[in-house]
């Protein structure tokens, strides 16, 4: 297949994912912050907390619409732009997405309507329950999507069936409780909570700087500071758990993140800064912190971390093994009863995906020589400089969020958010969680390359048979559509923020007309 088609297909999917992750994190976090705020309203029965909940609920609703729209497009793209991928692994990958639609999306979408229109039709406790169901639905959607993505990173509970020439589920429990998926879920949702808390802090800081709706702003910041501190700590702690999961399941990704060309003996050190040199296969000016990588990657001081060069040699061995499995499959196509071919396939079937890496260079992997096999083995190394610098930027932002929310938590009691310098920092912080989240997503997906499904299906084999003009047309169309929707959403968000947390109620005894109830 034309590599231009493959690269453009990857670009289109990456852009769609980027649009989606502009809206989803805020939806995830705001949903549970609404539960906290409304719980305070139910417990205290103070009207101001109803005002606070409804105000942030309006911003949640505006953001929710774009999150749904971009998510649906991503799912359709698996069929339109990645048809062979959908055919080859659809039995496994499609199940979590179907469950997400049936279990989570319909719950979430139904309860959102009840949440917005049920304020005066439900009791306080009933409405709080609805808000909780919205939050559960939102987070369950993330769970099932990340189970699907986690399987792409660590394809457990499935095997290649030579009878159907497809991957099929062998143990759905393993797919469901995939350690990579679990680590990704808790890490991702915690990042969404940080995003929402930072947004609430920033918008509230704008109100305090302008002296408007100060009671609403201060109460919102108190909730956001506690919620944000817990979430920021969770992101870092759970990020450490993700590193541990990589040691067992994605060794090449971990080695690339560390630009670790040679195996790091125990006790393994972590590289704080450096300059990766791909051509020289070394990292210049590296400053290392002893012991830390061993603790993160092996939970011990006696474990080593495999380096890129050693992992490439293992990939070379697996390609040789995969060629045997590939040859056995070709023989089984001609004779289903070939016992020797069946035995060879069973012995080497876990490596058949590595043989498929050779299809980038030749139609029949069995004709590859040692030089071509080694070249394909080096293809298993992702973009090391991008991985190295992205991770360190993301980690720096993560620790920055901890410092910011610790400062906010202190200000909540010490100065009640009266320091203008802190409020200006809060406004400045608003876009940073999105940068960290997008960077983390890029890190996860680039780190999986050259695989669409790690060790199973190379990315270049998964694309549909489309032309370059067709893909450019859809890229331009999606960009124009979502760019327009993003502008509309941002304008609606800004308009809602400018309007502020103002509630309108019908006066007692009045037949018509409205009187404003200020948030103060």
XYZ file of C-alpha atoms in Angstrom:
520
model
C 0.000 0.000 0.000
C 1.144 3.567 -0.737
C 2.894 4.882 2.408
C 1.439 8.344 1.737
C -2.053 6.872 2.229
C -0.981 5.252 5.481
C 0.657 8.398 6.858
C -2.337 10.536 5.903
C -4.696 8.029 7.507
C -2.626 8.235 10.688
C -2.692 12.028 10.501
C -6.464 12.105 10.110
C -7.016 9.794 13.064
C -4.511 11.744 15.179
C -6.320 15.016 14.397
C -9.701 13.511 15.251
C -8.282 12.175 18.523
C -6.831 15.608 19.265
C -10.226 17.259 18.744
C -11.855 14.620 20.952
C -9.381 15.097 23.780
C -9.927 18.834 23.765
C -13.438 18.231 25.144
C -13.498 14.869 26.954
C -11.163 15.650 29.908
C -13.240 18.625 31.049
C -16.417 16.535 30.765
C -14.909 13.747 32.884
C -13.786 16.069 35.653
C -16.723 18.448 35.752
C -19.192 15.572 36.049
C -17.822 14.512 39.436
C -17.260 18.085 40.585
C -20.972 18.661 39.962
C -21.713 15.678 42.205
C -19.594 17.216 44.977
C -21.173 20.648 44.634
C -24.715 19.311 44.506
C -24.024 17.061 47.488
C -23.128 20.157 49.494
C -26.414 21.720 48.328
C -28.412 18.654 49.386
C -26.707 18.526 52.793
C -26.756 22.249 53.606
C -29.895 23.234 51.623
C -28.228 26.605 50.946
C -29.480 28.119 47.652
C -26.050 29.407 46.688
C -24.837 25.843 46.158
C -27.723 25.228 43.781
C -26.616 28.323 41.872
C -23.022 27.065 41.812
C -24.021 23.593 40.608
C -26.272 24.904 37.856
C -23.651 27.373 36.628
C -20.906 24.781 36.225
C -23.530 22.366 34.892
C -24.221 24.752 31.994
C -20.531 24.765 31.069
C -20.469 20.975 31.402
C -23.425 20.695 29.006
C -21.835 22.897 26.346
C -18.632 20.858 26.499
C -20.501 17.536 26.574
C -22.022 18.073 23.120
C -18.630 18.409 21.409
C -17.203 15.443 23.294
C -19.979 13.211 21.963
C -19.703 14.531 18.395
C -15.960 13.983 18.121
C -16.089 10.569 19.819
C -18.637 9.189 17.347
C -16.460 10.243 14.414
C -13.463 8.428 15.856
C -15.427 5.183 16.088
C -16.663 5.473 12.501
C -13.102 6.009 11.276
C -12.148 2.473 12.278
C -14.450 1.256 9.533
C -13.772 3.924 6.923
C -10.008 4.516 7.165
C -8.824 1.368 8.958
C -10.901 -1.348 7.302
C -8.334 -4.149 7.520
C -7.696 -3.293 11.157
C -11.450 -3.553 11.804
C -11.551 -6.884 9.964
C -8.452 -8.370 11.602
C -9.115 -7.472 15.249
C -12.753 -6.363 15.191
C -13.911 -9.389 17.216
C -11.929 -8.127 20.196
C -11.768 -4.380 19.678
C -15.425 -3.973 18.771
C -16.787 -5.583 21.942
C -15.683 -2.860 24.430
C -16.888 -0.137 22.072
C -20.292 -1.817 21.743
C -20.558 -2.210 25.519
C -19.555 1.432 25.932
C -22.420 2.478 23.694
C -24.986 0.217 25.358
C -23.928 0.557 28.989
C -22.346 3.974 29.315
C -23.298 6.286 26.469
C -27.057 5.726 26.653
C -26.989 6.068 30.443
C -24.979 9.249 30.187
C -26.995 10.799 27.345
C -30.373 9.989 28.933
C -29.443 11.241 32.373
C -27.937 14.473 30.994
C -31.389 15.488 29.765
C -32.989 14.631 33.094
C -30.232 16.531 34.920
C -30.791 19.736 32.975
C -34.587 19.694 32.901
C -35.312 18.008 36.204
C -34.283 20.686 38.695
C -37.853 21.735 39.470
C -39.411 18.315 38.830
C -37.297 16.142 41.125
C -36.473 16.327 44.805
C -32.985 17.390 45.822
C -31.892 13.821 46.538
C -33.426 12.484 43.312
C -31.656 15.139 41.250
C -28.350 14.407 42.994
C -28.787 10.738 42.057
C -29.312 11.738 38.414
C -26.161 13.885 38.483
C -24.264 10.934 39.956
C -25.521 8.688 37.134
C -24.298 11.237 34.586
C -20.857 11.177 36.212
C -20.831 7.373 36.304
C -21.887 7.175 32.659
C -19.191 9.632 31.613
C -16.483 7.712 33.431
C -17.787 4.309 32.296
C -17.497 5.553 28.714
C -13.843 6.322 29.371
C -13.371 2.915 30.999
C -14.597 0.890 28.024
C -12.770 3.035 25.483
C -9.553 2.651 27.436
C -10.106 -1.105 27.724
C -10.195 -1.146 23.917
C -7.109 1.060 23.664
C -5.350 -0.908 26.405
C -5.846 -4.068 24.371
C -4.123 -2.371 21.443
C -1.184 -1.672 23.756
C -1.172 -5.135 25.368
C -3.229 -7.672 23.356
C -4.102 -10.267 25.987
C -6.999 -12.719 25.941
C -6.906 -13.199 22.149
C -5.200 -15.398 19.555
C -4.829 -15.641 15.790
C -7.111 -18.227 14.200
C -5.660 -19.648 10.957
C -9.115 -20.938 10.004
C -10.584 -17.417 9.783
C -7.292 -15.473 9.349
C -8.361 -13.115 12.136
C -7.677 -12.434 15.799
C -10.385 -13.836 18.073
C -11.210 -13.570 21.783
C -9.996 -16.483 23.885
C -10.545 -14.988 27.357
C -12.673 -11.848 27.672
C -11.842 -11.619 31.378
C -8.195 -11.020 30.461
C -9.247 -8.309 28.000
C -11.378 -6.685 30.683
C -8.756 -6.813 33.446
C -5.790 -6.000 31.230
C -3.207 -4.338 33.538
C -2.296 -1.757 30.887
C -5.965 -0.802 30.436
C -6.461 -0.464 34.194
C -3.381 1.742 34.564
C -4.420 3.867 31.574
C -7.959 4.315 32.893
C -7.084 5.585 36.357
C -4.285 7.752 34.983
C -6.455 9.234 32.230
C -9.513 10.014 34.352
C -7.310 11.574 37.045
C -5.828 13.829 34.363
C -9.377 14.804 33.370
C -10.156 15.677 36.985
C -7.061 17.908 37.105
C -8.215 19.593 33.888
C -11.669 20.346 35.322
C -10.293 21.572 38.654
C -7.845 23.884 36.888
C -10.652 25.227 34.685
C -12.895 25.933 37.688
C -9.993 27.586 39.506
C -9.152 29.767 36.506
C -12.695 30.917 35.749
C -13.348 31.618 39.445
C -10.084 33.573 39.619
C -11.298 35.768 36.750
C -14.435 36.577 38.760
C -12.411 37.425 41.868
C -10.012 39.628 39.909
C -13.034 41.528 38.565
C -14.867 41.565 41.896
C -17.915 39.743 40.463
C -19.870 36.826 41.975
C -17.200 36.496 44.652
C -19.190 34.164 46.915
C -19.736 31.719 44.079
C -16.114 32.024 42.969
C -14.607 31.435 46.412
C -16.778 28.410 47.125
C -16.004 26.969 43.692
C -12.280 27.447 44.257
C -12.458 25.699 47.632
C -14.013 22.631 46.004
C -11.591 22.784 43.073
C -8.481 23.162 45.254
C -9.214 20.015 47.290
C -10.447 18.034 44.271
C -7.499 19.211 42.169
C -4.852 18.412 44.777
C -6.140 14.860 45.225
C -6.365 14.412 41.445
C -2.900 15.851 40.728
C -1.337 13.540 43.317
C -3.254 10.633 41.760
C -1.939 11.457 38.282
C 1.675 11.258 39.434
C 1.184 8.156 41.599
C -0.800 6.370 38.893
C 1.709 7.484 36.278
C 4.269 5.565 38.305
C 1.953 2.541 38.134
C 1.825 2.960 34.352
C 5.617 2.838 34.275
C 5.538 -0.429 36.200
C 2.989 -1.839 33.734
C 5.261 -0.893 30.827
C 8.121 -2.934 32.299
C 6.082 -6.115 31.937
C 4.128 -5.353 28.774
C 5.763 -2.609 26.672
C 9.477 -2.739 27.308
C 10.359 -0.911 24.072
C 8.110 2.024 24.940
C 9.740 2.351 28.364
C 13.254 2.141 26.922
C 12.379 4.792 24.307
C 10.920 7.137 26.925
C 14.235 6.892 28.789
C 16.363 6.952 25.590
C 17.967 3.871 27.141
C 20.009 2.405 24.307
C 21.817 -0.160 26.435
C 20.375 -2.278 29.225
C 20.507 -0.441 32.547
C 21.850 -2.777 35.229
C 20.458 -2.804 38.764
C 19.936 -0.478 40.521
C 18.624 1.243 37.373
C 18.842 5.045 37.177
C 16.401 7.450 35.563
C 17.610 10.084 33.086
C 16.446 13.544 34.161
C 17.719 15.444 31.114
C 19.769 14.627 28.066
C 19.957 14.850 24.276
C 19.076 11.589 22.472
C 21.165 10.849 19.377
C 19.392 8.320 17.158
C 22.237 8.051 14.641
C 24.843 7.468 17.338
C 22.470 5.407 19.489
C 23.445 7.286 22.609
C 22.150 10.076 24.834
C 24.481 13.051 25.187
C 24.787 15.174 28.355
C 22.628 12.714 30.304
C 22.060 13.566 33.967
C 20.851 10.506 35.841
C 19.205 9.972 39.196
C 20.307 6.630 40.684
C 17.884 3.900 41.795
C 14.687 5.686 40.689
C 14.115 3.806 37.422
C 14.573 0.495 39.190
C 11.939 1.448 41.755
C 9.497 2.680 39.088
C 10.066 -0.131 36.614
C 10.688 -3.174 38.802
C 9.585 -2.107 42.311
C 13.030 -3.182 43.500
C 16.693 -2.207 43.598
C 17.772 -5.499 42.061
C 15.921 -5.426 38.724
C 17.430 -4.301 35.422
C 15.698 -2.306 32.680
C 16.143 -3.671 29.167
C 17.707 -1.297 26.648
C 16.678 -0.574 23.063
C 19.521 -2.548 21.433
C 18.770 -5.701 23.422
C 15.056 -5.374 22.658
C 15.828 -5.029 18.947
C 17.771 -8.304 19.066
C 14.749 -9.940 20.720
C 12.530 -8.519 17.961
C 14.938 -10.025 15.415
C 14.496 -13.437 17.073
C 10.719 -13.042 17.117
C 10.672 -12.148 13.409
C 12.561 -15.368 12.626
C 10.047 -17.260 14.778
C 7.142 -15.430 13.130
C 8.339 -16.434 9.671
C 7.959 -20.076 10.709
C 4.390 -19.374 11.856
C 3.663 -17.445 8.640
C 4.953 -20.355 6.541
C 2.790 -22.747 8.532
C -0.309 -20.625 7.918
C 0.395 -20.578 4.176
C 0.652 -24.365 4.196
C -2.558 -24.690 6.215
C -4.356 -22.605 3.587
C -3.543 -25.325 1.066
C -4.083 -28.284 3.384
C -6.123 -27.842 6.568
C -5.094 -31.305 7.711
C -1.326 -30.722 7.533
C -0.326 -31.938 11.016
C 3.294 -30.746 10.788
C 2.217 -27.252 9.721
C -0.342 -27.145 12.526
C 2.317 -28.087 15.082
C 4.730 -25.469 13.723
C 2.026 -22.827 13.878
C 1.090 -23.668 17.470
C 4.750 -23.471 18.516
C 5.369 -20.057 16.932
C 1.931 -18.400 16.651
C 2.605 -15.673 19.245
C 5.242 -14.213 16.896
C 3.314 -14.174 13.615
C 2.712 -10.436 13.919
C 6.469 -9.810 13.858
C 6.732 -11.592 10.506
C 4.138 -9.152 9.144
C 6.623 -6.277 9.715
C 8.514 -7.598 6.679
C 5.544 -6.913 4.398
C 6.661 -3.294 4.396
C 9.604 -4.431 2.259
C 8.337 -7.517 0.387
C 5.074 -9.373 -0.300
C 6.314 -12.680 1.121
C 8.157 -12.477 4.502
C 9.620 -15.958 3.912
C 11.952 -14.519 1.279
C 13.631 -12.028 3.647
C 17.341 -12.296 4.380
C 19.039 -11.526 7.706
C 19.784 -7.917 6.731
C 16.123 -7.218 5.925
C 14.988 -8.967 9.102
C 17.326 -6.803 11.228
C 16.031 -3.704 9.452
C 12.459 -4.710 10.296
C 13.560 -5.349 13.889
C 14.826 -1.766 14.161
C 11.424 -0.612 12.899
C 10.066 -1.646 16.312
C 11.852 1.365 17.859
C 9.492 4.389 18.035
C 10.604 8.017 17.695
C 12.990 8.202 20.662
C 13.579 11.999 20.820
C 9.836 12.729 20.685
C 9.159 10.155 23.409
C 12.010 11.402 25.582
C 11.099 15.089 25.529
C 7.314 14.626 25.606
C 7.501 12.527 28.753
C 9.677 15.043 30.561
C 7.446 17.930 29.573
C 4.371 16.026 30.733
C 6.048 15.042 34.018
C 7.129 18.640 34.666
C 3.543 19.826 34.174
C 2.296 17.056 36.491
C 4.521 18.158 39.354
C 3.612 21.779 38.559
C -0.075 20.964 39.073
C 0.698 19.421 42.465
C 2.527 22.594 43.523
C -0.286 24.794 42.203
C -3.086 22.937 43.974
C -1.070 22.635 47.186
C -0.718 26.423 47.046
C -4.452 26.737 46.339
C -5.312 24.424 49.230
C -3.214 26.601 51.531
C -4.731 29.841 50.186
C -8.238 28.507 50.807
C -7.715 28.821 54.564
C -4.870 31.339 54.841
C -6.072 34.174 52.611
C -9.413 33.000 51.141
C -8.022 33.545 47.634
C -7.466 37.257 48.135
C -3.915 37.393 46.707
C -4.001 38.815 43.194
C -0.726 37.170 42.227
C -2.208 33.753 42.953
C -5.385 34.548 41.024
C -3.303 35.561 37.995
C -1.405 32.267 38.215
C -4.750 30.420 38.306
C -5.852 32.135 35.079
C -2.505 31.348 33.437
C -2.872 27.665 34.380
C -6.143 27.126 32.474
C -4.692 25.778 29.170
C -1.844 23.732 30.703
C -3.822 20.553 31.552
C -4.900 20.264 27.925
C -1.258 20.465 26.832
C -0.322 17.747 29.312
C -3.228 15.503 28.274
C -2.591 15.874 24.546
C 1.110 15.248 25.169
C 0.326 12.134 27.179
C -1.950 10.788 24.467
C 0.664 11.423 21.765
C 3.263 9.730 23.982
C 1.087 6.632 24.413
C 0.284 6.281 20.708
C 3.695 7.110 19.243
C 5.209 4.724 21.778
C 3.135 1.875 20.323
C 4.469 2.371 16.795
C 5.033 0.656 14.418
C 2.088 -1.364 15.730
C -1.631 -0.761 15.400
C -1.924 -3.634 17.901
C 1.347 -4.224 19.719
C 3.084 -7.338 18.390
C 0.030 -8.369 16.379
C -0.722 -6.016 13.481
C 1.641 -3.379 12.021
C 0.035 0.010 11.461
C 0.807 0.077 7.744
C -1.263 -3.079 7.186
C -4.370 -1.786 8.949
C -5.311 1.057 6.617
C -8.151 1.014 4.075
C -7.538 1.076 0.322
C -8.160 4.781 -0.171
C -6.599 7.363 -2.451
C -4.605 10.358 -1.282
C -7.225 12.866 -2.576
C -9.977 10.995 -0.697
C -8.097 11.207 2.590
C -7.174 14.857 2.076
C -10.840 15.619 1.394
C -11.901 14.042 4.699
C -9.035 15.679 6.627
C -10.010 19.101 5.302
C -13.703 18.392 5.889
C -13.246 17.193 9.478
C -10.870 20.036 10.272
C -13.277 22.631 8.901
C -16.276 21.065 10.675
C -14.637 20.573 14.047
C -12.787 23.862 13.817
C -16.134 25.587 13.311
C -17.740 23.626 16.153
C -14.780 24.405 18.420
C -15.131 28.132 17.712
C -18.877 27.930 18.432
C -18.263 26.004 21.641
C -15.607 28.428 22.878
C -17.875 31.387 22.106
C -20.744 29.730 23.998
C -18.463 28.979 26.943
C -17.183 32.560 27.025
C -20.740 33.902 26.776
C -21.862 31.668 29.666
C -18.868 32.749 31.755
C -19.517 36.424 31.030
C -23.150 36.048 31.945
C -22.062 34.450 35.187
C -23.932 32.360 37.752
C -27.231 34.258 37.614
C -30.427 32.356 38.347
C -33.943 33.442 37.313
C -36.960 32.372 39.316
C -40.639 33.138 39.003
C -41.622 35.356 41.969
C -44.072 33.875 44.468
C -47.647 34.703 43.512
C -46.720 36.033 40.102
C -48.303 34.632 36.994
C -45.597 35.741 34.583
C -42.359 37.708 34.521
C -38.965 36.920 35.990
C -36.828 38.527 38.666
C -33.087 37.944 38.821
C -31.662 36.259 41.894
C -28.033 37.358 42.267
C -25.490 34.731 43.199
C -24.241 36.752 46.141
